[in-house]
């Protein structure tokens, strides 16, 4: 576990770089997090649509959605998801949205 | 090389992340196609570059007319825990396929056609094997539109260079 500063606030990250406590996240941190995760910036409305969806799913279900789930229910297609988050949409969006890494094989 | 040096280089190799996988799907039954698809999709989800190479009966997974009719092999499949003679009875393979498809759907895993299309959307490459296409007399337009190309084994190795090859 490590601590890092985003938008001037100290947060706790696990060994993989995901937030330990999603409540520590704020929207102001997203641009810096996006850069840290290698997400093409600046963040667009579509990025935000995915980030907000990730968080609402996490708080509703206790786990973030997989890419397939995102493609089916977030309103952003799988193709677009990979354009927005080239190195793995669910993983990168979870990191940028301050929630744990989603677990799921499909 | 001393044992210590060997250990150190092993440790380095183990720590290096996988950046590319080339997955060969060589068989045409449901239980032999899904694992390769799941591994390819999972690789893309981790940001790993992935290519799928369909050879021999694996070509059914990218064949327009056959993709929706992939069946579970019920003969010579001890994992199913039914007697071999029972697996050969008419309708058993169809029944078992229906059962497995239902189970798969329950887990919200897509059917093979939807899955292959989705994997193409993730940016993975889909390739048919030239020797197998020739062997079965399959025309290019009989393969689904998502197929990027029909290539030789040599071209496959070129494409796989620098990554891992997984044969299923």
Tab-separated table of C-alpha atoms in Angstrom:
chain	number	residue	atom	x	y	z
A	1	UNK	CA	0.000	0.000	0.000
A	2	UNK	CA	1.255	3.493	-0.842
A	3	UNK	CA	-0.006	7.031	-0.487
A	4	UNK	CA	-0.076	9.568	-3.279
A	5	UNK	CA	-1.383	13.058	-3.855
A	6	UNK	CA	-4.069	13.841	-6.410
A	7	UNK	CA	-5.574	17.320	-6.706
A	8	UNK	CA	-3.534	18.139	-3.596
A	9	UNK	CA	-5.193	15.521	-1.432
A	10	UNK	CA	-3.439	12.458	-0.019
A	11	UNK	CA	-5.046	9.125	-0.940
A	12	UNK	CA	-4.236	5.497	-0.213
A	13	UNK	CA	-3.541	3.183	-3.151
A	14	UNK	CA	-3.085	-0.599	-3.143
A	15	UNK	CA	-0.098	-2.364	-4.738
A	16	UNK	CA	-1.708	-2.209	-8.174
A	17	UNK	CA	-2.448	1.509	-7.865
A	18	UNK	CA	-6.196	1.280	-7.187
A	19	UNK	CA	-7.937	3.303	-4.480
A	20	UNK	CA	-8.234	1.521	-1.147
A	21	UNK	CA	-11.149	3.755	-0.160
A	22	UNK	CA	-13.326	4.944	-3.089
A	23	UNK	CA	-14.760	7.667	-0.824
A	24	UNK	CA	-11.374	9.443	-0.970
A	25	UNK	CA	-11.904	10.111	-4.692
A	26	UNK	CA	-13.211	13.357	-6.125
A	27	UNK	CA	-13.876	14.463	-9.704
A	28	UNK	CA	-11.052	16.988	-9.447
A	29	UNK	CA	-8.567	14.092	-9.209
A	30	UNK	CA	-9.636	12.455	-12.475
A	31	UNK	CA	-7.388	14.396	-14.892
A	32	UNK	CA	-4.253	13.609	-12.856
A	33	UNK	CA	-5.350	9.997	-12.400
A	34	UNK	CA	-5.982	9.694	-16.137
A	35	UNK	CA	-2.425	10.772	-16.825
A	36	UNK	CA	-1.070	8.373	-14.228
A	37	UNK	CA	-2.994	5.504	-15.858
A	38	UNK	CA	-1.930	6.419	-19.398
A	39	UNK	CA	-5.420	7.384	-20.519
A	40	UNK	CA	-5.429	9.767	-23.514
A	41	UNK	CA	-6.213	13.238	-22.177
A	42	UNK	CA	-7.998	15.628	-21.968
A	43	UNK	CA	-10.904	13.597	-20.629
A	44	UNK	CA	-13.942	13.850	-22.907
A	45	UNK	CA	-17.650	13.645	-22.092
A	46	UNK	CA	-17.529	9.992	-23.135
A	47	UNK	CA	-14.716	9.317	-20.653
A	48	UNK	CA	-16.815	10.937	-17.948
A	49	UNK	CA	-19.849	8.913	-18.936
A	50	UNK	CA	-17.801	5.752	-18.350
A	51	UNK	CA	-16.184	7.000	-15.117
A	52	UNK	CA	-19.539	7.957	-13.592
A	53	UNK	CA	-21.049	4.655	-14.686
A	54	UNK	CA	-18.152	2.751	-13.092
A	55	UNK	CA	-18.716	4.495	-9.776
A	56	UNK	CA	-22.479	4.126	-9.738
A	57	UNK	CA	-22.172	0.397	-10.559
A	58	UNK	CA	-19.543	-0.028	-7.869
A	59	UNK	CA	-21.617	1.655	-5.179
A	60	UNK	CA	-24.740	-0.216	-6.240
A	61	UNK	CA	-23.227	-3.692	-6.665
A	62	UNK	CA	-19.998	-3.631	-4.699
A	63	UNK	CA	-17.880	-4.331	-7.779
A	64	UNK	CA	-17.068	-2.447	-10.958
A	65	UNK	CA	-18.325	-3.724	-14.331
A	66	UNK	CA	-16.204	-5.715	-16.800
A	67	UNK	CA	-15.670	-4.524	-20.386
A	68	UNK	CA	-18.527	-6.671	-21.652
A	69	UNK	CA	-20.888	-5.209	-19.037
A	70	UNK	CA	-19.709	-1.702	-19.858
A	71	UNK	CA	-20.305	-2.288	-23.560
A	72	UNK	CA	-23.801	-3.579	-22.868
A	73	UNK	CA	-25.007	-1.075	-20.313
A	74	UNK	CA	-22.928	2.111	-20.167
A	75	UNK	CA	-24.126	3.471	-23.506
A	76	UNK	CA	-20.555	3.387	-24.866
A	77	UNK	CA	-19.724	0.566	-27.318
A	78	UNK	CA	-16.845	-1.864	-26.821
A	79	UNK	CA	-15.063	-0.345	-29.820
A	80	UNK	CA	-15.349	3.170	-28.364
A	81	UNK	CA	-14.300	1.934	-24.928
A	82	UNK	CA	-10.991	0.727	-26.337
A	83	UNK	CA	-10.483	4.060	-28.099
A	84	UNK	CA	-11.117	5.934	-24.848
A	85	UNK	CA	-9.113	3.546	-22.657
A	86	UNK	CA	-6.736	1.692	-25.009
A	87	UNK	CA	-4.857	-0.299	-22.368
A	88	UNK	CA	-7.971	-1.997	-20.944
A	89	UNK	CA	-11.212	-0.036	-20.444
A	90	UNK	CA	-12.558	-1.597	-17.233
A	91	UNK	CA	-9.169	-1.614	-15.510
A	92	UNK	CA	-8.149	1.912	-16.526
A	93	UNK	CA	-11.573	3.422	-15.904
A	94	UNK	CA	-11.681	1.802	-12.456
A	95	UNK	CA	-8.272	3.239	-11.637
A	96	UNK	CA	-9.287	6.680	-12.844
A	97	UNK	CA	-12.684	6.531	-11.109
A	98	UNK	CA	-11.129	5.594	-7.768
A	99	UNK	CA	-12.739	2.169	-7.371
A	100	UNK	CA	-11.114	-1.294	-6.987
A	101	UNK	CA	-10.176	-3.273	-10.088
A	102	UNK	CA	-13.237	-5.169	-11.395
A	103	UNK	CA	-12.917	-8.959	-11.186
A	104	UNK	CA	-14.428	-11.156	-13.875
A	105	UNK	CA	-13.212	-13.393	-16.685
A	106	UNK	CA	-15.524	-12.064	-19.373
B	1	UNK	CA	26.402	-19.457	-15.088
B	2	UNK	CA	26.058	-19.863	-11.339
B	3	UNK	CA	22.799	-20.900	-9.739
B	4	UNK	CA	22.402	-17.426	-8.244
B	5	UNK	CA	22.640	-15.757	-11.641
B	6	UNK	CA	20.137	-18.228	-13.090
B	7	UNK	CA	17.738	-17.475	-10.253
B	8	UNK	CA	18.111	-13.762	-10.825
B	9	UNK	CA	17.373	-14.019	-14.548
B	10	UNK	CA	14.394	-16.311	-13.848
B	11	UNK	CA	13.033	-13.754	-11.437
B	12	UNK	CA	13.400	-10.986	-14.032
B	13	UNK	CA	11.602	-13.075	-16.636
B	14	UNK	CA	8.781	-13.861	-14.230
B	15	UNK	CA	8.281	-10.210	-13.377
B	16	UNK	CA	8.129	-8.949	-16.979
B	17	UNK	CA	4.502	-8.344	-17.920
B	18	UNK	CA	3.053	-10.131	-20.951
B	19	UNK	CA	2.553	-7.604	-23.734
B	20	UNK	CA	1.273	-9.750	-26.583
B	21	UNK	CA	-0.443	-13.129	-26.994
B	22	UNK	CA	-1.208	-15.102	-30.129
B	23	UNK	CA	-3.846	-17.723	-29.465
B	24	UNK	CA	-4.394	-20.713	-31.739
B	25	UNK	CA	-7.880	-22.270	-31.783
B	26	UNK	CA	-7.584	-25.598	-33.524
B	27	UNK	CA	-10.732	-27.492	-32.567
B	28	UNK	CA	-14.378	-26.940	-33.347
B	29	UNK	CA	-16.327	-27.997	-30.272
B	30	UNK	CA	-17.880	-25.544	-27.851
B	31	UNK	CA	-15.594	-26.535	-24.983
B	32	UNK	CA	-12.500	-26.167	-27.179
B	33	UNK	CA	-13.452	-22.766	-28.613
B	34	UNK	CA	-14.535	-20.863	-25.490
B	35	UNK	CA	-11.231	-21.069	-23.590
B	36	UNK	CA	-9.306	-19.427	-26.437
B	37	UNK	CA	-11.947	-16.721	-26.770
B	38	UNK	CA	-11.973	-16.043	-23.037
B	39	UNK	CA	-8.191	-15.827	-22.979
B	40	UNK	CA	-8.117	-13.425	-25.937
B	41	UNK	CA	-10.836	-11.219	-24.479
B	42	UNK	CA	-9.172	-11.303	-21.065
B	43	UNK	CA	-5.859	-10.306	-22.605
B	44	UNK	CA	-7.423	-7.262	-24.270
B	45	UNK	CA	-9.136	-6.325	-21.004
B	46	UNK	CA	-5.675	-6.168	-19.425
B	47	UNK	CA	-4.388	-4.040	-22.280
B	48	UNK	CA	-2.415	-6.950	-23.752
B	49	UNK	CA	-2.252	-7.115	-27.549
B	50	UNK	CA	-4.040	-10.262	-28.798
B	51	UNK	CA	-4.365	-12.153	-32.059
B	52	UNK	CA	-6.508	-15.217	-32.682
B	53	UNK	CA	-5.493	-17.786	-35.275
B	54	UNK	CA	-8.214	-20.238	-36.297
B	55	UNK	CA	-6.941	-23.455	-37.796
B	56	UNK	CA	-8.457	-26.832	-38.761
B	57	UNK	CA	-11.869	-27.341	-37.133
B	58	UNK	CA	-11.345	-24.158	-35.156
B	59	UNK	CA	-12.333	-22.397	-38.383
B	60	UNK	CA	-15.957	-23.203	-37.526
B	61	UNK	CA	-15.784	-20.378	-34.976
B	62	UNK	CA	-15.366	-17.823	-37.766
B	63	UNK	CA	-17.483	-19.589	-40.416
B	64	UNK	CA	-20.711	-17.678	-41.147
B	65	UNK	CA	-22.877	-20.787	-41.428
B	66	UNK	CA	-21.258	-22.832	-38.667
B	67	UNK	CA	-20.665	-20.248	-35.971
B	68	UNK	CA	-24.205	-20.583	-34.630
B	69	UNK	CA	-24.085	-24.378	-34.588
B	70	UNK	CA	-21.070	-25.133	-32.409
B	71	UNK	CA	-21.703	-28.243	-30.299
B	72	UNK	CA	-20.335	-29.826	-27.158
B	73	UNK	CA	-18.392	-33.040	-27.902
B	74	UNK	CA	-20.205	-35.759	-25.972
B	75	UNK	CA	-18.177	-38.724	-27.245
B	76	UNK	CA	-14.670	-39.236	-25.887
B	77	UNK	CA	-15.099	-36.427	-23.389
B	78	UNK	CA	-14.578	-37.922	-19.918
B	79	UNK	CA	-15.039	-34.509	-18.306
B	80	UNK	CA	-18.762	-34.742	-18.992
B	81	UNK	CA	-19.029	-37.790	-16.700
B	82	UNK	CA	-21.462	-39.676	-18.904
B	83	UNK	CA	-20.720	-43.105	-20.443
B	84	UNK	CA	-19.141	-42.908	-23.899
B	85	UNK	CA	-21.938	-45.052	-25.384
B	86	UNK	CA	-24.537	-42.609	-24.018
B	87	UNK	CA	-22.686	-39.647	-25.525
B	88	UNK	CA	-23.135	-41.186	-28.959
B	89	UNK	CA	-26.915	-41.547	-28.752
B	90	UNK	CA	-28.901	-39.324	-31.121
B	91	UNK	CA	-29.691	-35.932	-29.662
B	92	UNK	CA	-27.337	-36.171	-26.681
B	93	UNK	CA	-24.816	-33.701	-28.094
B	94	UNK	CA	-27.623	-31.258	-28.962
B	95	UNK	CA	-29.122	-31.615	-25.483
B	96	UNK	CA	-25.777	-31.171	-23.744
B	97	UNK	CA	-25.031	-28.148	-25.934
B	98	UNK	CA	-28.361	-26.580	-25.038
B	99	UNK	CA	-27.672	-27.190	-21.357
B	100	UNK	CA	-24.202	-25.673	-21.508
B	101	UNK	CA	-25.377	-22.694	-23.536
B	102	UNK	CA	-27.983	-22.081	-20.878
B	103	UNK	CA	-25.361	-22.245	-18.116
B	104	UNK	CA	-23.116	-19.880	-20.081
B	105	UNK	CA	-25.955	-17.425	-20.570
B	106	UNK	CA	-26.764	-17.554	-16.859
B	107	UNK	CA	-23.226	-16.335	-16.188
B	108	UNK	CA	-23.803	-13.560	-18.742
B	109	UNK	CA	-21.072	-14.918	-21.007
B	110	UNK	CA	-21.946	-14.147	-24.647
B	111	UNK	CA	-22.700	-16.798	-27.262
B	112	UNK	CA	-19.804	-17.652	-29.585
B	113	UNK	CA	-20.878	-15.356	-32.416
B	114	UNK	CA	-21.420	-12.340	-30.174
B	115	UNK	CA	-18.202	-13.130	-28.322
B	116	UNK	CA	-16.099	-13.325	-31.496
B	117	UNK	CA	-17.604	-10.039	-32.720
B	118	UNK	CA	-16.917	-8.399	-29.375
B	119	UNK	CA	-13.308	-9.622	-29.371
B	120	UNK	CA	-12.862	-8.056	-32.792
B	121	UNK	CA	-14.247	-4.795	-31.360
B	122	UNK	CA	-11.649	-4.899	-28.582
B	123	UNK	CA	-9.012	-4.546	-31.283
B	124	UNK	CA	-7.823	-8.171	-31.309
B	125	UNK	CA	-6.896	-9.581	-34.726
B	126	UNK	CA	-8.836	-12.536	-36.156
B	127	UNK	CA	-7.029	-14.710	-38.674
B	128	UNK	CA	-7.884	-17.868	-40.583
B	129	UNK	CA	-5.251	-20.471	-41.423
B	130	UNK	CA	-4.569	-20.641	-45.163
B	131	UNK	CA	-3.729	-24.367	-45.211
B	132	UNK	CA	-6.985	-25.231	-43.412
B	133	UNK	CA	-9.089	-22.935	-45.585
B	134	UNK	CA	-7.607	-24.658	-48.656
B	135	UNK	CA	-8.016	-28.102	-47.110
B	136	UNK	CA	-11.719	-27.600	-46.449
B	137	UNK	CA	-12.313	-25.660	-49.674
B	138	UNK	CA	-13.633	-22.635	-47.774
B	139	UNK	CA	-14.026	-19.358	-49.663
B	140	UNK	CA	-13.061	-16.067	-48.003
B	141	UNK	CA	-16.667	-14.812	-48.122
B	142	UNK	CA	-17.819	-17.828	-46.122
B	143	UNK	CA	-15.924	-16.422	-43.145
B	144	UNK	CA	-17.440	-13.714	-40.949
B	145	UNK	CA	-16.684	-10.099	-41.877
B	146	UNK	CA	-14.639	-9.514	-38.713
B	147	UNK	CA	-11.865	-11.819	-39.990
B	148	UNK	CA	-8.859	-9.608	-40.725
B	149	UNK	CA	-7.106	-11.980	-43.093
B	150	UNK	CA	-6.336	-15.556	-44.061
B	151	UNK	CA	-2.643	-16.111	-43.451
B	152	UNK	CA	0.094	-18.735	-43.668
B	153	UNK	CA	1.728	-20.265	-40.634
B	154	UNK	CA	4.871	-18.273	-41.456
B	155	UNK	CA	2.920	-15.032	-41.375
B	156	UNK	CA	1.391	-16.132	-38.087
B	157	UNK	CA	4.855	-16.564	-36.548
B	158	UNK	CA	5.897	-13.146	-37.853
B	159	UNK	CA	2.827	-11.631	-36.231
B	160	UNK	CA	3.442	-13.539	-32.979
B	161	UNK	CA	7.080	-12.419	-32.745
B	162	UNK	CA	8.016	-10.951	-29.390
B	163	UNK	CA	4.906	-12.326	-27.655
B	164	UNK	CA	3.527	-15.551	-26.243
B	165	UNK	CA	1.861	-18.267	-28.327
B	166	UNK	CA	-1.001	-20.185	-26.719
B	167	UNK	CA	-2.276	-23.323	-28.442
B	168	UNK	CA	-5.760	-24.529	-27.527
